[in-house]
Amino acid sequence: MTSSKIGFIGLGLIGGSVAKAIRKYYPEHELIAFDKSRETLALAVQDNLIDTACSSIDESFSGCRYIFLCAPVSCNTAYLAQLKSVMGSGCILTDVGSVKTSIHEEAAALGMESCFIGGHPMAGSEKSGFANARAHLIENAYYILTPSEKVPAPEVESFREFLSSLKAIPIVLDYREHDLVTGTISHLPHIIAATLVNYVRDHDTPDRLMKALAAGGFKDITRIASSSPVMWQQICLKNGGNISHILDSYIQALRQAKDAVDSGDEDRLYTLFETSRGYRDSMPEGSAGPIKKQFALYCDIIDEAGGIATIATILASNNINIKNIGIIHNREFEEGALRIEFYDGASSAKAVELLQKYHYIVYET
């Protein structure tokens, strides 16, 4: 791909990560950006990520090969009209929002279907903002494309190849199908996590014993409740029809589970957990979905001075980078339990092999 000019509207977690991936693989490209936060733009310039920081959406975006809309979903839709007046010919406009129907409808209303390819990198983090953006965030992550019907096929293929060169995994879907699929595997889990955390908060003991003891499984399945409230508020508003239908079906599934518990039905209870385990274990581990996979292990250690330091030294001396490390207090293991998180699967696998070599008991997640 020859040197091109690429624009960004918004440099949050996803926008910043896509921009960093482009800078990594195409250092010759000219990157320009607009963001409501002057601090974010200043940091992006300081990091040599962008060449031009724009104070508004103006003629600076003329001549861009691609423009990425990376603001909240409702803002992306509003920015379309502003971009229409400044986009040059040959520019493809795309977004990174996790709801596609509303922006596709707006693009059609504005007569912008021939240049709009909806996009959704299905990668993320419970942390938000430019400070947490990483070039590798979209690597090996599915990147769904929902091109408008009027976009020429060669343009769709060119954009698909560009994303592939950033190490993402592009998949083309109809935008309506996208909203149903992501409503089930992404939006529903975030609602479940948020309501579960709030349930514990509202029903905790006076001395906050539930909060104090919460670890392991509870923290794993509610991690995404720490995501941006503004983003998820907008997603629920924009994909409300699908989410409401999905919640109705899920609530019925919960009622069936309650009936099995109330009746003491051993077969139904066993089937509930056995079928879910089988289906969960059949899911591929090689790519990142909407809920980013964590690479972590648990290690039994004796509660003595220097125990953590010894393990950290073993890993560091073998060039294994640790993302996070800490003691888990309410595990069912015989000794203390150390949870170690890594940046990738290869590091986690290497750490397991290494610690077992030193006779540590290791539990993989």
XYZ file of N, CA, C and O in Angstrom, residues 63-143:
324
model
N -8.758 14.590 1.240
C -7.612 13.845 0.728
C -7.297 12.578 1.490
O -6.341 11.867 1.158
N -8.102 12.260 2.503
C -7.880 11.018 3.259
C -8.299 9.803 2.436
O -9.310 9.839 1.725
N -7.527 8.750 2.528
C -7.915 7.486 1.905
C -8.968 6.794 2.753
O -9.951 6.265 2.238
N -8.751 6.801 4.066
C -9.725 6.247 4.995
C -9.941 7.234 6.131
O -9.009 7.913 6.570
N -11.178 7.300 6.617
C -11.488 8.055 7.826
C -12.209 7.111 8.780
O -13.227 6.511 8.428
N -11.659 6.982 9.997
C -12.226 6.105 11.017
C -13.026 6.941 12.015
O -12.478 7.853 12.647
N -14.305 6.629 12.146
C -15.150 7.248 13.168
C -15.031 6.420 14.439
O -15.515 5.287 14.488
N -14.409 6.973 15.465
C -14.109 6.211 16.682
C -14.654 6.879 17.937
O -14.140 6.669 19.040
N -15.676 7.697 17.771
C -16.337 8.334 18.909
C -17.451 7.418 19.407
O -17.708 6.366 18.817
N -18.135 7.776 20.506
C -19.289 6.978 20.937
C -20.310 6.834 19.811
O -20.390 7.676 18.918
N -21.109 5.761 19.864
C -22.013 5.408 18.766
C -22.896 6.571 18.340
O -23.028 6.864 17.147
N -23.509 7.258 19.288
C -24.420 8.352 18.938
C -23.674 9.506 18.280
O -24.205 10.166 17.378
N -22.441 9.749 18.700
C -21.644 10.830 18.111
C -21.209 10.480 16.692
O -21.197 11.348 15.812
N -20.866 9.227 16.454
C -20.456 8.811 15.116
C -21.535 9.129 14.094
O -21.257 9.629 12.998
N -22.770 8.837 14.453
C -23.885 9.108 13.548
C -23.997 10.598 13.260
O -24.208 11.014 12.121
N -23.831 11.415 14.280
C -23.941 12.873 14.111
C -22.805 13.442 13.270
O -22.984 14.450 12.571
N -21.633 12.811 13.313
C -20.479 13.328 12.569
C -20.573 13.085 11.063
O -19.837 13.693 10.285
N -21.450 12.171 10.643
C -21.538 11.843 9.221
C -21.799 13.080 8.358
O -21.159 13.279 7.326
N -22.759 13.883 8.775
C -23.122 15.070 7.987
C -21.952 16.040 7.881
O -21.727 16.647 6.824
N -21.190 16.188 8.963
C -20.039 17.090 8.933
C -18.966 16.578 7.977
O -18.360 17.356 7.246
N -18.761 15.279 7.965
C -17.720 14.707 7.111
C -18.099 14.736 5.633
O -17.234 14.850 4.762
N -19.387 14.666 5.342
C -19.828 14.644 3.954
C -19.337 15.860 3.184
O -18.977 15.767 2.000
N -19.279 16.992 3.850
C -18.903 18.237 3.169
C -17.400 18.395 2.987
O -16.958 19.266 2.235
N -16.599 17.565 3.668
C -15.143 17.733 3.585
C -14.432 16.532 2.959
O -13.268 16.625 2.588
N -15.124 15.402 2.852
C -14.492 14.210 2.279
C -14.244 14.393 0.793
O -15.077 14.928 0.064
N -13.087 13.945 0.338
C -12.773 13.994 -1.079
C -13.198 12.713 -1.777
O -13.621 11.742 -1.145
N -13.100 12.699 -3.082
C -13.437 11.500 -3.840
C -12.397 10.413 -3.549
O -11.227 10.697 -3.301
N -12.837 9.171 -3.584
C -11.924 8.060 -3.320
C -11.702 7.784 -1.854
O -10.911 6.913 -1.495
N -12.416 8.497 -0.963
C -12.273 8.278 0.485
C -13.309 7.270 0.955
O -14.480 7.334 0.572
N -12.889 6.326 1.754
C -13.796 5.372 2.381
C -13.959 5.766 3.839
O -12.981 5.947 4.573
N -15.222 5.906 4.243
C -15.549 6.246 5.623
C -15.958 4.976 6.356
O -16.731 4.163 5.837
N -15.425 4.785 7.544
C -15.747 3.603 8.334
C -15.909 4.009 9.792
O -15.564 5.129 10.173
N -16.456 3.120 10.596
C -16.590 3.389 12.022
C -16.131 2.155 12.791
O -15.790 1.135 12.187
N -16.113 2.257 14.113
C -15.693 1.109 14.929
C -16.738 0.773 15.985
O -16.453 0.062 16.941
N -17.956 1.286 15.811
C -18.995 1.086 16.804
C -19.526 -0.335 16.827
O -19.531 -1.035 15.817
N -20.039 -0.757 17.977
C -20.543 -2.120 18.108
C -22.030 -2.227 17.793
O -22.629 -3.285 17.984
N -22.640 -1.141 17.315
C -24.007 -1.169 16.791
C -23.965 -0.569 15.396
O -23.422 0.519 15.193
N -24.554 -1.256 14.424
C -24.388 -0.857 13.033
C -25.645 -0.308 12.365
O -25.554 0.494 11.444
N -26.824 -0.728 12.787
C -28.046 -0.357 12.069
C -28.253 1.149 12.003
O -28.533 1.715 10.934
N -28.118 1.842 13.119
C -28.403 3.275 13.156
C -27.479 4.071 12.241
O -27.922 4.981 11.531
N -26.210 3.740 12.204
C -25.279 4.510 11.381
C -25.458 4.174 9.902
O -25.292 5.027 9.029
N -25.825 2.935 9.599
C -26.116 2.584 8.210
C -27.351 3.330 7.711
O -27.372 3.819 6.569
N -28.352 3.442 8.553
C -29.557 4.172 8.169
C -29.259 5.648 7.946
O -29.791 6.271 7.017
N -28.406 6.225 8.774
C -28.037 7.633 8.610
C -27.205 7.838 7.354
O -27.394 8.834 6.633
N -26.292 6.916 7.074
C -25.488 7.013 5.855
C -26.376 6.957 4.615
O -26.160 7.687 3.634
N -27.398 6.119 4.646
C -28.328 6.029 3.524
C -29.131 7.313 3.374
O -29.334 7.821 2.256
N -29.567 7.867 4.500
C -30.352 9.102 4.461
C -29.544 10.265 3.904
O -30.097 11.164 3.254
N -28.241 10.256 4.122
C -27.365 11.332 3.651
C -26.801 11.061 2.258
O -26.027 11.872 1.738
N -27.156 9.923 1.672
C -26.627 9.588 0.354
C -25.145 9.251 0.366
O -24.432 9.500 -0.603
N -24.668 8.625 1.471
C -23.245 8.315 1.628
C -22.974 6.807 1.550
O -21.901 6.350 1.925
N -23.936 6.040 1.037
C -23.783 4.594 1.017
C -22.620 4.124 0.145
O -22.011 3.085 0.419
N -22.296 4.860 -0.887
C -21.248 4.410 -1.816
C -19.851 4.505 -1.223
O -18.898 3.963 -1.794
N -19.717 5.189 -0.085
C -18.383 5.343 0.517
C -18.332 4.874 1.968
O -17.323 5.074 2.652
N -19.404 4.220 2.457
C -19.433 3.842 3.865
C -19.324 2.333 4.048
O -20.125 1.560 3.512
N -18.316 1.917 4.824
C -18.133 0.515 5.222
C -18.154 0.470 6.748
O -17.225 0.930 7.410
N -19.232 -0.063 7.290
C -19.292 -0.185 8.738
C -18.217 -1.130 9.249
O -17.854 -2.096 8.576
N -17.717 -0.866 10.430
C -16.665 -1.713 10.989
C -16.824 -1.897 12.483
O -17.341 -1.020 13.177
N -16.403 -3.038 12.972
C -16.446 -3.316 14.408
C -15.323 -4.261 14.797
O -15.440 -5.476 14.633
N -14.193 -3.727 15.284
C -13.136 -4.613 15.795
C -13.591 -5.235 17.105
O -13.808 -4.530 18.082
N -13.737 -6.542 17.113
C -14.270 -7.212 18.290
C -13.150 -7.518 19.282
O -12.816 -8.667 19.576
N -12.588 -6.455 19.749
C -11.527 -6.531 20.749
C -11.717 -5.349 21.667
O -12.304 -4.336 21.289
N -11.234 -5.471 22.854
C -11.402 -4.366 23.776
C -10.777 -4.677 25.114
O -9.991 -5.614 25.259
N -11.152 -3.898 26.072
C -10.597 -4.029 27.411
C -11.609 -3.442 28.372
O -12.469 -2.649 27.992
N -11.533 -3.861 29.623
C -12.380 -3.237 30.624
C -11.924 -1.808 30.903
O -12.650 -1.030 31.516
N -10.720 -1.473 30.446
C -10.208 -0.121 30.613
C -10.441 0.676 29.337
O -10.455 0.127 28.245
N -10.642 1.962 29.481
C -10.977 2.792 28.335
C -9.986 3.945 28.209
O -9.137 4.165 29.069
N -10.099 4.685 27.105
C -9.293 5.880 26.922
C -7.999 5.648 26.167
O -7.496 4.524 26.066
N -7.467 6.739 25.648
C -6.249 6.683 24.847
C -5.066 6.108 25.614
O -4.216 5.417 25.048
N -5.017 6.369 26.911
C -3.890 5.896 27.719
C -3.776 4.374 27.706
O -2.689 3.834 27.927
N -4.881 3.687 27.439
C -4.873 2.222 27.432
C -4.845 1.627 26.030
O -4.938 0.418 25.856
N -4.715 2.490 25.011
C -4.659 2.012 23.627
C -3.351 1.277 23.373
O -2.284 1.691 23.841
N -3.417 0.181 22.633
C -2.251 -0.638 22.320
C -2.307 -1.086 20.865
O -3.362 -1.465 20.363
N -1.174 -1.089 20.193
C -1.131 -1.496 18.786
C -1.565 -2.939 18.604
O -2.144 -3.297 17.576
N -1.320 -3.790 19.606
C -1.644 -5.205 19.466
C -3.079 -5.527 19.863
O -3.482 -6.694 19.813
N -3.886 -4.526 20.224
C -5.239 -4.800 20.704
C -6.088 -5.511 19.653
O -6.916 -6.362 19.977
N -5.893 -5.155 18.360
C -6.723 -5.767 17.313
C -6.044 -6.968 16.655
O -6.627 -7.580 15.762
N -4.853 -7.308 17.082
C -4.182 -8.469 16.505
C -4.939 -9.749 16.837
O -5.336 -9.981 17.980
N -5.152 -10.577 15.813
C -5.863 -11.847 15.961
C -7.276 -11.678 16.505
O -7.858 -12.609 17.065
N -7.834 -10.472 16.333
C -9.212 -10.204 16.740
C -10.098 -10.149 15.499
O -9.697 -9.621 14.465
N -11.298 -10.696 15.611
C -12.238 -10.570 14.510
C -12.605 -9.097 14.324
O -12.871 -8.389 15.302
N -12.599 -8.670 13.068
C -12.937 -7.283 12.735
C -14.083 -7.366 11.733
O -13.883 -7.651 10.558
